[in-house]
Structures are given as structure tokens and as C-alpha cells.
Short mmCIF file of C-alpha atoms in Angstrom, two decimals:
data_model
loop_
_atom_site.label_atom_id
_atom_site.label_comp_id
_atom_site.label_asym_id
_atom_site.label_seq_id
_atom_site.Cartn_x
_atom_site.Cartn_y
_atom_site.Cartn_z
CA LYS A 1062 116.46 110.18 78.84
CA ALA A 1063 113.88 112.45 77.19
CA GLY A 1064 111.84 114.70 79.45
CA VAL A 1065 108.10 115.16 79.67
CA THR A 1066 106.69 116.30 76.36
CA GLN A 1067 103.43 118.09 75.77
CA THR A 1068 101.63 118.76 72.53
CA PRO A 1069 100.61 121.13 71.19
CA ARG A 1070 102.61 123.91 72.82
CA TYR A 1071 100.14 126.63 71.84
CA LEU A 1072 96.48 126.47 71.04
CA ILE A 1073 93.79 129.03 70.25
CA LYS A 1074 90.17 127.98 70.53
CA THR A 1075 86.79 129.64 70.53
CA ARG A 1076 84.29 129.60 73.36
CA GLY A 1077 82.09 126.54 73.22
CA GLN A 1078 84.64 124.38 71.43
CA GLN A 1079 86.41 121.45 72.98
CA VAL A 1080 90.13 120.76 73.15
CA THR A 1081 92.41 117.78 73.77
CA LEU A 1082 95.92 118.15 75.14
CA SER A 1083 98.51 115.41 75.14
CA CYS A 1084 101.30 114.51 77.53
CA SER A 1085 104.04 111.91 77.16
CA PRO A 1086 105.78 111.15 80.46
CA ILE A 1087 109.42 110.35 80.99
CA SER A 1088 110.14 106.80 79.92
CA GLY A 1089 109.37 104.46 82.82
CA HIS A 1090 107.17 106.95 84.65
CA ARG A 1091 103.66 105.65 85.08
CA SER A 1092 102.05 108.45 87.05
CA VAL A 1093 100.88 111.56 85.22
CA SER A 1094 99.41 114.64 86.88
CA TRP A 1095 97.83 117.67 85.26
CA TYR A 1096 97.83 121.25 86.54
CA GLN A 1097 96.27 124.48 85.39
CA GLN A 1098 98.34 127.65 85.81
CA THR A 1099 96.70 131.08 85.59
CA PRO A 1100 97.84 134.49 86.83
CA GLY A 1101 94.82 134.76 89.10
CA GLN A 1102 94.55 131.28 90.59
CA GLY A 1103 98.16 130.15 90.32
CA LEU A 1104 98.89 126.47 89.97
CA GLN A 1105 95.95 124.19 90.62
CA PHE A 1106 95.83 120.42 90.52
CA LEU A 1107 93.45 118.95 87.98
CA PHE A 1108 93.90 115.18 88.23
CA GLU A 1109 96.36 112.34 88.38
CA TYR A 1110 96.42 109.10 86.45
CA PHE A 1111 98.24 105.90 87.20
CA SER A 1112 97.94 102.63 85.30
CA GLU A 1113 95.12 104.03 83.17
CA THR A 1114 93.07 104.91 86.26
CA GLN A 1115 92.33 108.28 87.77
CA ARG A 1116 93.87 108.26 91.23
CA ASN A 1117 93.11 111.78 92.38
CA LYS A 1118 90.97 114.64 91.18
CA GLY A 1119 91.08 118.34 91.96
CA ASN A 1120 88.19 120.72 92.31
CA PHE A 1121 87.35 121.36 88.67
CA PRO A 1122 84.02 121.02 86.85
CA GLY A 1123 83.16 117.93 84.88
CA ARG A 1124 84.05 119.71 81.64
CA PHE A 1125 87.63 118.79 82.50
CA SER A 1126 88.41 115.14 81.95
CA GLY A 1127 91.38 113.00 81.23
CA ARG A 1128 92.58 109.54 80.44
CA GLN A 1129 95.74 107.54 80.35
CA PHE A 1130 96.77 104.93 77.86
CA SER A 1131 98.60 101.66 78.38
CA ASN A 1132 101.90 103.29 77.36
CA SER A 1133 101.36 105.89 80.15
CA ARG A 1134 100.70 108.73 77.74
CA SER A 1135 97.89 110.91 78.95
CA GLU A 1136 95.38 113.25 77.43
CA MET A 1137 93.17 115.84 78.99
CA ASN A 1138 90.02 117.16 77.42
CA VAL A 1139 88.11 120.33 78.10
CA SER A 1140 84.63 120.54 76.64
CA THR A 1141 82.50 123.64 76.11
CA LEU A 1142 85.43 125.99 76.54
CA GLU A 1143 85.00 129.19 78.52
CA LEU A 1144 87.13 132.32 78.48
CA GLY A 1145 88.30 131.46 81.97
CA ASP A 1146 89.85 128.24 80.72
CA SER A 1147 92.65 130.25 79.12
CA ALA A 1148 95.72 129.05 80.95
CA LEU A 1149 98.99 127.19 80.81
CA TYR A 1150 98.27 123.49 81.28
CA LEU A 1151 101.16 121.61 82.80
CA CYS A 1152 101.70 117.90 82.87
CA ALA A 1153 104.04 116.23 85.35
CA SER A 1154 105.20 112.65 85.57
CA SER A 1155 106.60 110.64 88.43
CA LEU A 1156 108.02 107.21 88.94
CA PHE A 1157 106.40 104.27 90.58
CA SER A 1158 108.29 101.15 91.60
CA LEU A 1159 107.08 98.01 93.31
CA ALA A 1160 109.86 98.36 95.84
CA GLY A 1161 109.60 102.07 96.60
CA GLY A 1162 106.04 102.92 95.70
CA PHE A 1163 105.31 106.35 94.29
CA SER A 1164 108.20 108.73 93.98
CA TYR A 1165 107.41 112.08 95.51
CA GLU A 1166 109.31 113.96 92.82
CA GLN A 1167 107.38 115.26 89.86
CA TYR A 1168 108.96 116.30 86.58
CA PHE A 1169 107.13 118.89 84.57
CA GLY A 1170 106.67 119.34 80.86
CA PRO A 1171 106.86 122.71 79.09
CA GLY A 1172 103.09 123.12 79.12
CA THR A 1173 100.40 123.86 76.59
CA ARG A 1174 99.28 127.46 76.48
CA LEU A 1175 95.57 127.51 75.69
CA THR A 1176 93.89 130.75 74.68
CA VAL A 1177 90.12 130.85 74.48
CA THR A 1178 88.61 133.72 72.49
CA ALA B 567 93.19 121.16 103.39
CA GLN B 568 96.81 122.01 103.06
CA THR B 569 97.70 125.53 102.01
CA VAL B 570 101.00 127.06 101.01
CA THR B 571 101.75 130.74 101.41
CA GLN B 572 104.52 132.74 99.80
CA SER B 573 104.33 136.24 101.23
CA GLN B 574 106.86 137.83 98.89
CA PRO B 575 105.42 138.38 95.40
CA GLU B 576 108.73 139.86 94.21
CA MET B 577 112.30 139.85 95.40
CA SER B 578 115.50 141.18 93.90
CA VAL B 579 119.12 140.41 94.60
CA GLN B 580 122.46 141.65 93.38
CA GLU B 581 124.52 139.18 91.42
CA ALA B 582 126.83 137.16 93.72
CA GLU B 583 124.76 138.10 96.80
CA THR B 584 122.51 135.87 98.88
CA VAL B 585 118.72 135.95 98.94
CA THR B 586 116.13 134.09 101.00
CA LEU B 587 112.64 133.31 99.77
CA SER B 588 109.97 132.61 102.37
CA CYS B 589 107.31 129.92 102.44
CA THR B 590 104.87 128.83 105.12
CA TYR B 591 102.33 126.06 104.97
CA ASP B 592 99.42 124.76 106.90
CA THR B 593 98.82 121.06 107.46
CA SER B 594 97.64 118.61 110.08
CA GLU B 595 99.76 115.81 108.63
CA SER B 596 102.99 114.75 110.29
CA ASP B 597 104.58 113.26 107.19
CA TYR B 598 104.83 115.17 103.94
CA TYR B 599 107.22 116.51 101.34
CA LEU B 600 108.18 120.07 100.51
CA PHE B 601 109.68 121.37 97.30
CA TRP B 602 110.98 124.48 95.66
CA TYR B 603 110.44 124.71 91.93
CA LYS B 604 111.90 127.28 89.57
CA GLN B 605 110.03 128.48 86.47
CA PRO B 606 112.14 130.69 84.19
CA PRO B 607 110.25 132.97 81.79
CA SER B 608 108.60 130.92 79.07
CA ARG B 609 110.40 127.82 80.20
CA GLN B 610 109.40 124.73 82.07
CA MET B 611 109.24 124.14 85.78
CA ILE B 612 112.42 122.70 87.26
CA LEU B 613 112.79 121.04 90.65
CA VAL B 614 115.32 123.00 92.69
CA ILE B 615 115.34 121.22 96.02
CA ARG B 616 113.22 118.88 98.12
CA GLN B 617 112.80 118.16 101.81
CA GLU B 618 111.19 115.22 103.55
CA ALA B 619 109.38 116.28 106.71
CA TYR B 620 110.76 113.37 108.73
CA LYS B 621 114.32 114.55 108.12
CA GLN B 622 115.62 117.12 110.55
CA GLN B 623 118.63 117.98 108.44
CA ASN B 624 118.06 120.82 106.01
CA ALA B 625 118.43 119.91 102.34
CA THR B 626 121.23 121.45 100.29
CA GLU B 627 121.85 121.40 96.54
CA ASN B 628 124.97 123.33 95.56
CA ARG B 629 124.10 127.04 95.98
CA PHE B 630 120.55 126.26 97.11
CA SER B 631 119.67 125.37 100.67
CA VAL B 632 116.54 125.36 102.78
CA ASN B 633 115.70 126.29 106.33
CA PHE B 634 113.02 123.82 107.36
CA GLN B 635 111.29 124.62 110.62
CA LYS B 636 108.67 121.91 111.08
CA ALA B 637 107.11 123.28 114.25
CA ALA B 638 106.75 126.72 112.70
CA LYS B 639 105.64 125.18 109.37
CA SER B 640 108.19 127.26 107.58
CA PHE B 641 110.30 126.29 104.56
CA SER B 642 112.53 129.05 103.21
CA LEU B 643 114.93 128.83 100.29
CA LYS B 644 118.35 130.42 100.41
CA ILE B 645 120.20 131.09 97.18
CA SER B 646 123.88 131.86 97.66
CA ASP B 647 126.16 133.53 95.12
CA SER B 648 123.16 134.50 92.99
CA GLN B 649 123.61 134.27 89.25
CA LEU B 650 121.74 135.93 86.39
CA GLY B 651 120.36 132.53 85.44
CA ASP B 652 118.61 132.31 88.81
CA ALA B 653 116.08 134.91 87.70
CA ALA B 654 112.71 133.16 87.60
CA MET B 655 109.47 132.53 89.42
CA TYR B 656 110.02 130.32 92.42
CA PHE B 657 107.21 128.17 93.73
CA CYS B 658 107.05 126.47 97.06
CA ALA B 659 105.04 123.24 97.00
CA TYR B 660 103.63 120.74 99.49
CA ARG B 661 102.80 117.14 98.82
CA SER B 662 101.11 114.56 101.01
CA PRO B 663 102.72 111.12 101.07
CA ASN B 664 99.62 109.39 99.81
CA ASN B 665 98.88 111.22 96.60
CA ASN B 666 100.38 113.38 93.90
CA ASP B 667 98.14 116.36 94.54
CA MET B 668 100.77 119.03 94.98
CA ARG B 669 99.75 122.32 96.56
CA PHE B 670 101.66 125.31 95.30
CA GLY B 671 102.21 128.75 96.70
CA ALA B 672 101.49 131.83 94.60
CA GLY B 673 105.13 132.18 93.67
CA THR B 674 107.92 134.72 94.18
CA ARG B 675 109.40 136.48 91.19
CA LEU B 676 113.16 136.78 91.68
CA THR B 677 115.11 139.39 89.77
CA VAL B 678 118.91 139.25 89.71
CA LYS B 679 120.65 142.56 89.08
CA PRO B 680 124.06 142.55 87.39
#
């Protein structure tokens, strides 16, 4: 079974621009979470999507948004980029079943390294 | 809010030796999940081991085991017979049962010396 994939792997943008990152979860996984990883702040939760709905949201400004499609693929968008948005953006997927509910295990993708200049 | 603390920014171990990474957390919840993730340089995060808070027995996965002390809110990772491939950043993480908002510690960089 293929793992979580993220595209693109590397991205360089200029301040003020916007960017869209993509995440394809493991087949059958319907929950997708996004995290920002920086040397200063560590790993911080951005948001989680399940069945095309945002289920949880971290403490990030409204410039950070996301969505999930019917095939569970997810995108996150950052508008009006700032230098501080330079980070590794990680996507993680987890399984949901009617019998067991949400699985507590998350499987991470390789990340998208965003550099804002 | 739940917080996770890893007090050791860096650790080193000799190949084939044993090392223990520390993690403490703060929560008012009685049910939760704890994880150790490994992030090798420039590679993706891998789940090493998990522990459900309601289980008293410490989790074990091959050379990796945990010492879970619920009352002390402590969750340390022991790596036995360390191998060069164990070199990585190790993150301790906490997750509530009701959402996928995982809280991570700052990480411990483990170096394995040949």
C-alpha cells in the first residue's frame, strides 16, 4: 500500500504570494491532518479534515486554510506569504472505520519544504 | 492545554549500547494516547511505538520499549542494542482520544557512535 504523498516536495515563494500544497493520504484513510515544522516552534498542528469537513483547527491565522476532496486528498493554502511561513509542512493521514471510529495512529508524508524569500 | 516536554535536546549512544530518551507531559485527561516518532535527517516521520493510557503494561516493539508512568506523567523511550540507523530526531507526542490534534515535544536528537 502506498504511503502518504505530498507535492511538491520543495517550493520557493516570494513574500506576499500565495501557495497551495497537496497531500494524498494512504488509500482508505479519510482523515488528513496538517502540521507546520520549524526549528523555533517545532511541530504545530494546523488543521484536520475528515469527510471534506474541517474537524479541528490549530492556532494559526486565517491566511492558512485547507480543504479536502471527496477522494480524501487534501490541500492547504497559505495566502500573503510571510518570511516566517518558511517551514516544513507535514501531512498525516489516519484511518476511520464505522466499527472502530478514528484510529489514533497517524502516518506522515515526507513533507513540503516551503522557503519564503 | 496539553503540553509535552522533552528535556534532552541531544543524546548520544555507542553502537550496541542502550539509551533512554525522556518525555513528560501535562494533561487533565484520564484517557489519551502517547507516541514516539522518529524523523531521520531529510526523511519522513516514522511511528516508533505507541501507548494507550488505559493500559498499564508498557509497550514494546523489538528493540524499542517505553516506561509509562501515568501518575508521574512520564513516558520515556528505551532503545536497546542501538544501531547506526537509529540516529534521528525523536519526538514524543500526545493525542487526546477525541481529536487528531497531536501535541509534540521539541524533540531529542540522537547520535549513534560506531
